[in-house]
């Protein structure tokens, strides 16, 4: 598996041409050659086309076309002060070191405010959840506010439904599912987490609610999102399983973390090699996941 | 939650919750207390953050304090049930420059008491922190109000704190730890007494049946 920044320019140009071709006859590709699209997402979307590709893959483009003028309409409304207050307090707390969001009241923060506010008006019964802000911020790094809004709508409603709703039942349920899957994929890790009564909520909340955008190194976030937009939430599950398996998968590793706190500490500081772009892409691809995760055991 | 005693040396492990509305300065408080640092810009906490502070309490007692810094947004409270389990004490934080967060702190206290308690059924010790006191001052009337609130709502005390200027951070934590240690001692004594009662009852019942 190659790292995207190592790709020679002529190869990258070829890929861009392929992606442009796909984007230009998108419906045909999705209907007839979905496997090929999936494969190309696994290879990584060329950075210059990433925003567009995400919007197409997510169905945000269709939603936007079906609801022309909707974002502008929401954007022009004042919004519920209850939500505005919370959103405003969060604006400078998303990727504070990213140039786009660094300036208080700068364009990045303004757009973030507009997108999140628009969502609370779009789904007043849902309102705003703090975990939506990093999601919207990642989208805004790749597309204009209106597109980011529809991307957010798709993530909240199609990809991770219920994750941000009151009660947070969906995330708790997915925590249980993750834990059940872990039993099959990495019984040693499963037993250890069970022994120390470490509820999945303690380690997977931020991973899942933010789709790993606050956990992985940036290059990996982008590659995971390329696959996530194509294949859905299962990518998030797979990344979670790979990390758990790699960090807690052998008796030897567990020796160092005998206890609830020690284990959680370990899961907070995942070894960089397990989060590397090339490593993760390889481990997360479907041909790998059922195998014994050979590489991370050494 | 106490470790073994070796040559009269005891090590305790306590879990302390840091709770309160969002943006009142919970994470800043913890960072100041544990690392003695202050950051102007911190990421929002989603879920929970953990830190550990080791305190050499006296020549024969060491306390390991696990600080659980919990996301403050209302929406994320559905997860509190998981975070609150088996905690020994709490720092309930509000922002002095934002009055509504005091109501928030009282709600947090209420939720805390409904979910965790000591073995003897009493609430776990909780300290109320009036944070960001570098930006404003507690006037005398407020002070007596806070005093009254503490009694009504069952806080063991309150402090005005500033994570930014490092005011009362150690003091507040120390105050809480002192109470946790006292509770711990009491519950050990109670357990010993219960054991003795059990033994007596056993020997009684033994004697009657012979």
Coordinates of C-alpha atoms in Angstrom, one line a residue:
Chain A
X1 CA 0.0 0.0 0.0
X2 CA 1.4 3.4 -1.0
X3 CA 1.3 6.6 0.8
X4 CA -0.5 9.3 -1.1
X5 CA 2.3 11.8 -0.7
X6 CA 4.8 9.4 -2.3
X7 CA 2.9 9.0 -5.6
X8 CA 4.8 10.3 -8.6
X9 CA 3.2 13.3 -10.3
X10 CA 2.4 11.6 -13.5
X11 CA 0.6 8.7 -11.7
X12 CA -1.3 11.3 -9.7
X13 CA -2.3 13.1 -12.9
X14 CA -3.6 9.8 -14.4
X15 CA -5.6 9.2 -11.3
X16 CA -7.1 12.6 -11.4
X17 CA -8.1 12.0 -15.0
X18 CA -9.8 8.7 -13.9
X19 CA -11.6 10.4 -11.1
X20 CA -12.7 13.3 -13.4
X21 CA -14.1 10.7 -15.8
X22 CA -16.0 9.0 -12.9
X23 CA -17.3 12.2 -11.5
X24 CA -18.5 13.3 -15.0
X25 CA -20.6 10.2 -15.4
X26 CA -21.2 9.4 -11.8
X27 CA -24.6 7.7 -11.9
X28 CA -23.3 5.2 -14.5
X29 CA -20.2 4.4 -12.4
X30 CA -22.2 3.9 -9.2
X31 CA -24.7 1.7 -10.8
X32 CA -22.5 -0.5 -12.9
X33 CA -19.0 -0.3 -11.6
X34 CA -19.3 0.2 -7.9
X35 CA -16.6 -2.2 -7.1
X36 CA -14.1 -0.2 -9.1
X37 CA -15.2 3.0 -7.3
X38 CA -14.6 1.2 -4.0
X39 CA -11.2 0.1 -5.1
X40 CA -10.3 3.6 -6.2
X41 CA -11.4 5.0 -2.8
X42 CA -9.2 2.5 -1.1
X43 CA -6.3 3.7 -3.2
X44 CA -7.0 7.2 -2.0
X45 CA -8.8 10.0 -3.8
X46 CA -6.5 12.6 -5.4
X47 CA -6.4 15.6 -3.0
X48 CA -7.5 18.1 -5.7
X49 CA -10.8 16.2 -6.2
X50 CA -11.4 14.9 -2.7
X51 CA -14.0 17.5 -1.7
X52 CA -16.0 16.9 -4.8
X53 CA -15.7 13.1 -4.6
X54 CA -16.8 13.1 -0.9
X55 CA -19.9 15.1 -1.8
X56 CA -20.7 12.8 -4.7
X57 CA -20.1 9.6 -2.7
X58 CA -22.1 10.7 0.3
X59 CA -25.1 11.6 -1.8
X60 CA -24.8 15.2 -0.5
X61 CA -24.6 16.4 -4.1
X62 CA -28.0 14.9 -4.9
X63 CA -29.5 16.3 -1.7
X64 CA -28.2 19.7 -2.5
X65 CA -29.7 19.6 -6.0
X66 CA -33.0 18.4 -4.7
X67 CA -33.1 21.2 -2.2
X68 CA -31.8 24.2 -4.1
X69 CA -31.8 27.3 -2.1
X70 CA -32.4 25.5 1.2
X71 CA -29.0 26.2 2.7
X72 CA -29.3 29.9 1.8
X73 CA -32.7 30.0 3.4
X74 CA -31.4 28.4 6.6
X75 CA -28.3 30.5 6.5
X76 CA -30.4 33.7 6.5
X77 CA -32.4 32.7 9.6
X78 CA -31.2 33.8 13.0
X79 CA -31.3 30.4 14.7
X80 CA -32.2 29.3 18.2
X81 CA -30.1 31.2 20.8
X82 CA -29.8 28.1 22.9
X83 CA -27.8 26.4 20.2
X84 CA -26.0 29.4 18.9
X85 CA -24.5 29.9 22.3
X86 CA -23.1 26.4 22.5
X87 CA -21.9 26.5 18.9
X88 CA -20.1 29.8 19.4
X89 CA -18.3 28.6 22.4
X90 CA -17.0 25.6 20.4
X91 CA -15.8 27.5 17.3
X92 CA -12.3 28.0 18.4
X93 CA -11.9 24.6 19.9
X94 CA -11.9 22.6 16.6
X95 CA -8.5 21.8 15.2
X96 CA -7.1 24.9 16.9
X97 CA -3.8 24.5 15.1
X98 CA -5.2 24.3 11.6
X99 CA -4.6 27.5 9.7
X100 CA -8.2 27.6 8.6
X101 CA -9.5 27.7 12.1
X102 CA -6.8 29.5 13.9
X103 CA -8.2 33.1 13.7
X104 CA -11.0 34.0 16.0
X105 CA -13.8 35.2 13.8
X106 CA -11.8 34.2 10.7
X107 CA -13.4 32.6 7.6
X108 CA -13.0 29.1 8.8
X109 CA -14.8 29.8 12.1
X110 CA -17.5 31.8 10.4
X111 CA -18.2 29.0 8.0
X112 CA -18.2 26.5 10.7
X113 CA -20.8 28.5 12.6
X114 CA -23.0 28.8 9.5
X115 CA -22.9 25.1 8.8
X116 CA -23.6 24.0 12.3
X117 CA -26.3 26.7 12.8
X118 CA -28.0 25.6 9.5
X119 CA -28.1 22.0 10.8
X120 CA -29.9 23.0 14.0
X121 CA -32.5 24.8 11.8
X122 CA -32.7 21.9 9.4
X123 CA -33.3 19.5 12.3
X124 CA -34.6 21.6 15.2
X125 CA -35.6 18.5 17.2
X126 CA -32.0 17.3 17.0
X127 CA -30.1 20.6 17.6
X128 CA -26.4 20.5 18.0
X129 CA -24.0 18.0 19.5
X130 CA -20.4 18.9 20.1
X131 CA -19.1 15.9 18.2
X132 CA -20.6 17.4 15.0
X133 CA -18.1 20.3 15.0
X134 CA -15.0 18.3 14.1
X135 CA -16.9 16.5 11.4
X136 CA -18.1 19.8 9.9
X137 CA -14.6 21.2 10.2
X138 CA -13.0 18.4 8.3
X139 CA -15.7 18.8 5.6
X140 CA -15.0 22.6 5.4
X141 CA -11.4 22.0 4.8
X142 CA -12.4 20.4 1.5
X143 CA -15.5 22.2 0.3
X144 CA -17.5 25.4 0.5
X145 CA -20.1 25.9 3.3
X146 CA -23.1 24.8 1.4
X147 CA -21.5 21.6 0.3
X148 CA -20.2 21.0 3.8
X149 CA -23.7 21.4 5.1
X150 CA -25.1 18.7 2.9
X151 CA -22.1 16.5 3.7
X152 CA -22.9 16.9 7.3
X153 CA -26.5 16.2 6.8
X154 CA -25.6 12.9 5.1
X155 CA -23.2 11.9 7.8
X156 CA -25.7 12.6 10.6
X157 CA -28.6 11.0 8.8
X158 CA -27.2 8.3 6.6
X159 CA -23.8 7.3 7.8
X160 CA -24.1 7.6 11.6
X161 CA -27.8 8.0 12.2
X162 CA -28.7 8.8 15.8
X163 CA -25.1 9.3 16.9
X164 CA -25.7 12.9 17.8
X165 CA -29.3 12.6 19.1
X166 CA -30.4 13.1 22.6
X167 CA -29.9 10.0 24.8
X168 CA -27.0 8.9 22.6
X169 CA -28.4 5.4 22.3
X170 CA -27.0 4.7 18.9
X171 CA -23.4 5.2 19.9
X172 CA -23.9 3.0 23.0
X173 CA -25.4 0.3 20.8
X174 CA -22.5 0.5 18.3
X175 CA -20.1 0.3 21.3
X176 CA -21.7 -3.0 22.2
X177 CA -21.5 -4.2 18.6
X178 CA -17.8 -3.2 18.4
X179 CA -17.2 -5.2 21.6
X180 CA -19.0 -8.2 20.3
X181 CA -17.0 -8.1 17.1
X182 CA -13.8 -7.8 19.0
X183 CA -14.5 -11.1 20.7
X184 CA -14.2 -12.7 17.3
X185 CA -11.4 -10.7 15.9
X186 CA -9.2 -10.4 19.0
X187 CA -10.3 -12.6 21.9
X188 CA -7.3 -11.7 24.0
X189 CA -8.2 -8.0 23.8
X190 CA -11.8 -8.7 24.4
X191 CA -11.1 -10.8 27.5
X192 CA -8.8 -8.1 28.9
X193 CA -11.4 -5.3 28.4
X194 CA -14.0 -7.4 30.1
X195 CA -11.8 -8.3 33.0
X196 CA -11.3 -4.7 33.9
X197 CA -14.9 -3.7 33.2
X198 CA -13.9 -1.2 30.5
X199 CA -17.1 -0.2 28.9
X200 CA -16.7 0.5 25.2
X201 CA -18.0 4.0 25.8
X202 CA -14.8 4.8 27.6
X203 CA -12.6 4.3 24.5
X204 CA -14.8 4.5 21.4
X205 CA -17.0 7.6 22.0
X206 CA -14.6 10.0 20.4
X207 CA -13.3 7.6 17.8
X208 CA -16.8 6.9 16.5
X209 CA -18.6 10.2 17.0
X210 CA -15.8 12.1 15.3
X211 CA -15.1 9.3 12.7
X212 CA -11.5 9.2 14.0
X213 CA -10.8 12.8 12.8
X214 CA -9.4 13.7 16.3
X215 CA -7.5 10.4 16.7
X216 CA -5.5 9.6 13.7
X217 CA -2.7 11.5 12.0
X218 CA -4.0 13.7 9.2
X219 CA -3.0 11.6 6.2
X220 CA -4.8 8.6 7.8
X221 CA -7.9 10.6 8.5
X222 CA -8.2 11.5 4.9
X223 CA -7.7 8.0 3.6
X224 CA -10.1 6.6 6.2
X225 CA -12.7 9.1 5.2
X226 CA -12.2 8.3 1.5
X227 CA -13.2 4.7 2.3
X228 CA -15.8 5.8 4.9
X229 CA -17.7 7.8 2.3
X230 CA -17.7 4.9 -0.1
X231 CA -18.4 2.0 2.3
X232 CA -20.0 3.6 5.4
X233 CA -19.8 3.0 9.1
X234 CA -18.1 -0.4 8.7
X235 CA -14.9 1.4 8.0
X236 CA -15.1 3.1 11.4
X237 CA -15.7 -0.3 13.0
X238 CA -12.7 -1.8 11.2
X239 CA -10.4 1.0 12.2
X240 CA -11.5 0.5 15.8
X241 CA -11.0 -3.2 15.7
X242 CA -7.5 -2.8 14.2
X243 CA -6.4 -0.4 16.9
X244 CA -7.8 -2.5 19.7
X245 CA -6.3 -5.6 18.3
X246 CA -2.9 -4.0 17.7
X247 CA -2.8 -2.4 21.1
X248 CA -4.2 -5.2 23.3
X249 CA -4.0 -8.2 21.1
X250 CA -1.2 -10.2 22.8
X251 CA -0.5 -11.3 26.4
X252 CA 2.9 -9.6 26.1
X253 CA 1.3 -6.2 25.5
X254 CA -1.2 -6.7 28.3
X255 CA 1.5 -7.2 30.9
X256 CA 2.1 -3.5 30.9
X257 CA -1.5 -2.5 31.4
X258 CA -2.9 -4.5 34.2
X259 CA -5.8 -2.3 35.3
X260 CA -8.6 -0.2 34.0
X261 CA -6.8 3.1 34.1
X262 CA -3.6 1.7 32.6
X263 CA -5.5 0.2 29.7
X264 CA -7.4 3.3 29.0
X265 CA -4.2 5.3 29.1
X266 CA -2.7 2.9 26.6
X267 CA -5.7 3.3 24.2
X268 CA -5.3 7.1 24.5
X269 CA -1.7 6.9 23.3
X270 CA -1.8 4.5 20.4
X271 CA 1.5 3.7 18.9
X272 CA 2.0 5.8 15.8
X273 CA 3.0 2.9 13.6
X274 CA -0.5 1.4 14.0
X275 CA -2.1 4.7 12.9
X276 CA 0.1 5.2 9.8
X277 CA -1.6 5.7 6.6
X278 CA -0.2 2.7 4.7
X279 CA -0.5 0.3 7.7
X280 CA -4.1 1.3 8.4
X281 CA -5.3 1.2 4.8
X282 CA -3.9 -2.3 4.5
X283 CA -5.3 -3.6 7.7
X284 CA -8.7 -2.1 7.1
X285 CA -9.2 -3.4 3.6
X286 CA -11.6 -6.3 3.5
X287 CA -9.2 -8.9 2.4
X288 CA -7.3 -8.4 5.6
X289 CA -9.9 -8.0 8.3
X290 CA -10.9 -11.6 8.6
X291 CA -7.3 -12.8 8.8
X292 CA -5.3 -12.7 12.0
X293 CA -4.0 -9.2 11.6
X294 CA -0.6 -10.7 11.1
X295 CA 1.4 -7.5 10.9
X296 CA 0.4 -5.9 14.1
X297 CA 1.4 -8.8 16.3
X298 CA 5.1 -8.2 15.9
Chain B
X1 CA -10.0 1.2 46.8
X2 CA -6.9 1.0 49.0
X3 CA -3.6 -0.8 48.2
X4 CA -1.8 -3.1 50.5
X5 CA 0.1 -1.8 53.5
X6 CA 3.8 -2.5 53.5
X7 CA 5.7 -1.6 56.7
X8 CA 2.9 0.8 57.5
X9 CA 2.9 2.5 54.1
X10 CA -0.4 2.7 52.4
X11 CA -1.2 3.5 48.8
X12 CA -4.7 4.6 47.9
X13 CA -6.3 4.8 44.5
X14 CA -9.2 7.1 44.1
X15 CA -11.3 8.0 41.1
X16 CA -12.4 11.7 41.1
X17 CA -14.9 13.1 38.6
X18 CA -14.5 16.6 37.2
X19 CA -17.9 17.7 36.1
X20 CA -19.9 20.8 35.2
X21 CA -21.3 22.5 32.2
X22 CA -19.3 22.9 29.0
X23 CA -16.7 25.5 28.8
X24 CA -16.5 26.2 32.5
X25 CA -12.8 25.2 32.6
X26 CA -12.8 21.6 33.7
X27 CA -10.0 20.5 31.4
X28 CA -8.0 23.6 32.2
X29 CA -8.4 22.9 35.9
X30 CA -7.1 19.4 35.5
X31 CA -4.2 20.4 33.3
X32 CA -3.2 23.0 35.9
X33 CA -3.5 20.6 38.7
X34 CA -1.7 17.7 37.1
X35 CA 0.9 19.4 34.9
X36 CA 0.9 22.9 36.3
X37 CA 0.2 24.4 32.9
X38 CA -2.4 26.5 31.4
X39 CA -3.5 26.5 27.7
X40 CA -5.7 29.3 26.2
X41 CA -7.0 27.0 23.5
X42 CA -8.1 23.5 24.3
X43 CA -10.0 21.0 22.2
X44 CA -13.5 20.3 23.4
X45 CA -13.7 17.1 25.4
X46 CA -15.8 14.5 23.8
X47 CA -16.5 11.5 26.0
X48 CA -13.9 11.6 28.8
X49 CA -10.3 12.5 29.4
X50 CA -8.2 10.9 32.0
X51 CA -5.2 12.1 34.1
X52 CA -3.4 10.8 37.1
X53 CA -2.0 12.8 40.0
X54 CA 0.2 11.1 42.5
X55 CA 0.3 12.8 45.9
X56 CA 2.6 11.9 48.8
X57 CA 0.0 12.7 51.4
X58 CA 2.2 12.1 54.4
X59 CA 5.2 10.0 55.3
X60 CA 3.2 6.8 55.2
X61 CA 0.4 7.5 52.8
X62 CA 0.5 7.9 49.0
X63 CA -2.6 8.8 47.0
X64 CA -3.1 8.1 43.4
X65 CA -5.8 10.3 42.0
X66 CA -7.5 9.4 38.8
X67 CA -9.1 12.4 37.4
X68 CA -12.0 11.8 35.0
X69 CA -12.7 15.0 33.1
X70 CA -16.1 14.5 31.6
X71 CA -17.6 16.2 28.5
X72 CA -19.9 19.0 29.7
X73 CA -22.5 19.4 26.9
X74 CA -26.0 18.5 27.9
X75 CA -26.3 16.3 24.8
X76 CA -23.4 14.0 25.9
X77 CA -24.9 13.3 29.4
X78 CA -26.5 10.1 28.2
X79 CA -23.1 8.5 28.8
X80 CA -22.6 9.7 32.4
X81 CA -24.0 6.5 33.9
X82 CA -20.8 4.8 32.5
X83 CA -18.4 7.5 33.7
X84 CA -19.7 7.9 37.2
X85 CA -19.3 4.3 38.3
X86 CA -17.1 3.6 41.3
X87 CA -16.0 7.2 41.8
X88 CA -14.8 8.3 45.2
X89 CA -15.3 12.1 44.9
X90 CA -16.1 14.9 42.6
X91 CA -15.1 18.4 41.7
X92 CA -18.1 20.2 40.4
X93 CA -17.0 23.2 38.4
X94 CA -18.9 26.4 37.3
X95 CA -17.8 29.5 35.6
X96 CA -18.1 32.6 37.8
X97 CA -18.5 34.8 34.7
X98 CA -21.5 32.8 33.5
X99 CA -24.3 32.6 36.1
X100 CA -26.3 29.9 34.4
X101 CA -23.4 27.5 34.9
X102 CA -24.0 27.6 38.7
X103 CA -27.5 26.1 38.1
X104 CA -25.8 23.7 35.8
X105 CA -23.4 22.7 38.6
X106 CA -26.3 22.0 40.9
X107 CA -27.9 19.8 38.2
X108 CA -24.7 17.9 37.9
X109 CA -24.5 17.4 41.7
X110 CA -28.1 16.1 41.7
X111 CA -27.3 13.7 38.9
X112 CA -24.1 12.6 40.7
X113 CA -26.0 11.8 43.9
X114 CA -28.7 9.9 42.0
X115 CA -26.1 7.6 40.4
X116 CA -23.3 7.1 42.9
X117 CA -23.1 6.8 46.7
X118 CA -20.8 5.6 49.4
X119 CA -21.2 2.1 50.8
X120 CA -23.1 3.5 53.7
X121 CA -25.5 5.2 51.4
X122 CA -24.3 8.8 51.9
X123 CA -23.4 10.9 48.9
X124 CA -19.8 10.9 47.7
X125 CA -17.9 14.0 48.7
X126 CA -18.1 16.8 46.2
X127 CA -16.5 20.2 46.2
X128 CA -18.0 23.2 44.4
X129 CA -15.5 25.2 42.4
X130 CA -16.2 28.8 41.4
X131 CA -13.7 28.9 38.5
X132 CA -12.3 31.8 36.5
X133 CA -12.1 33.9 39.6
X134 CA -9.3 35.9 37.9
X135 CA -12.0 37.5 35.8
X136 CA -14.4 38.6 38.5
X137 CA -14.7 38.6 42.3
X138 CA -16.9 36.9 44.7
X139 CA -18.6 39.6 46.7
X140 CA -19.6 38.9 50.3
X141 CA -23.2 38.3 49.5
X142 CA -22.3 35.7 46.9
X143 CA -20.0 34.1 49.4
X144 CA -22.8 33.6 51.8
X145 CA -25.1 32.4 49.1
X146 CA -22.5 29.8 48.0
X147 CA -22.1 28.8 51.7
X148 CA -25.8 28.2 51.9
X149 CA -26.0 26.3 48.6
X150 CA -23.3 24.0 49.8
X151 CA -25.2 23.1 52.9
X152 CA -28.5 22.7 51.0
X153 CA -27.1 20.6 48.2
X154 CA -24.6 18.6 50.2
X155 CA -21.3 19.9 48.9
X156 CA -18.5 19.5 51.5
X157 CA -17.3 23.0 50.6
X158 CA -16.6 25.5 47.9
X159 CA -13.5 27.3 46.6
X160 CA -13.1 30.1 44.2
X161 CA -10.4 29.0 41.8
X162 CA -8.5 30.1 38.7
X163 CA -6.8 27.5 36.5
X164 CA -5.3 30.4 34.6
X165 CA -3.7 32.1 37.6
X166 CA -3.3 29.0 39.6
X167 CA -5.5 30.1 42.5
X168 CA -6.7 27.5 45.0
X169 CA -6.3 24.6 42.6
X170 CA -4.1 22.5 44.9
X171 CA -6.1 23.6 47.9
X172 CA -9.4 22.6 46.5
X173 CA -8.1 19.2 45.5
X174 CA -6.4 18.6 48.8
X175 CA -9.6 19.4 50.6
X176 CA -11.5 16.8 48.6
X177 CA -8.8 14.2 49.1
X178 CA -8.8 14.8 52.8
X179 CA -12.5 14.0 52.9
X180 CA -12.1 11.0 50.7
X181 CA -9.4 9.6 53.0
X182 CA -11.7 10.2 56.0
X183 CA -14.5 8.3 54.3
X184 CA -12.2 5.6 53.4
X185 CA -11.0 5.2 57.0
X186 CA -14.6 5.2 58.3
X187 CA -15.7 2.6 55.9
X188 CA -12.7 0.4 56.7
X189 CA -13.7 0.7 60.4
X190 CA -17.3 0.0 59.7
X191 CA -16.3 -3.1 57.8
X192 CA -14.2 -4.3 60.6
X193 CA -17.1 -3.7 63.1
X194 CA -19.4 -5.6 60.8
X195 CA -17.0 -8.4 60.6
X196 CA -16.8 -8.6 64.3
X197 CA -20.5 -8.6 64.7
X198 CA -20.8 -11.3 62.1
X199 CA -18.2 -13.3 64.0
X200 CA -20.0 -12.8 67.3
X201 CA -23.3 -13.9 65.7
X202 CA -21.6 -16.9 64.2
X203 CA -20.1 -18.0 67.5
X204 CA -23.4 -17.4 69.2
X205 CA -25.3 -19.5 66.7
X206 CA -22.5 -22.1 66.9
X207 CA -22.8 -22.3 70.7
X208 CA -26.6 -22.7 70.7
X209 CA -26.6 -25.5 68.3
X210 CA -24.0 -27.5 70.2

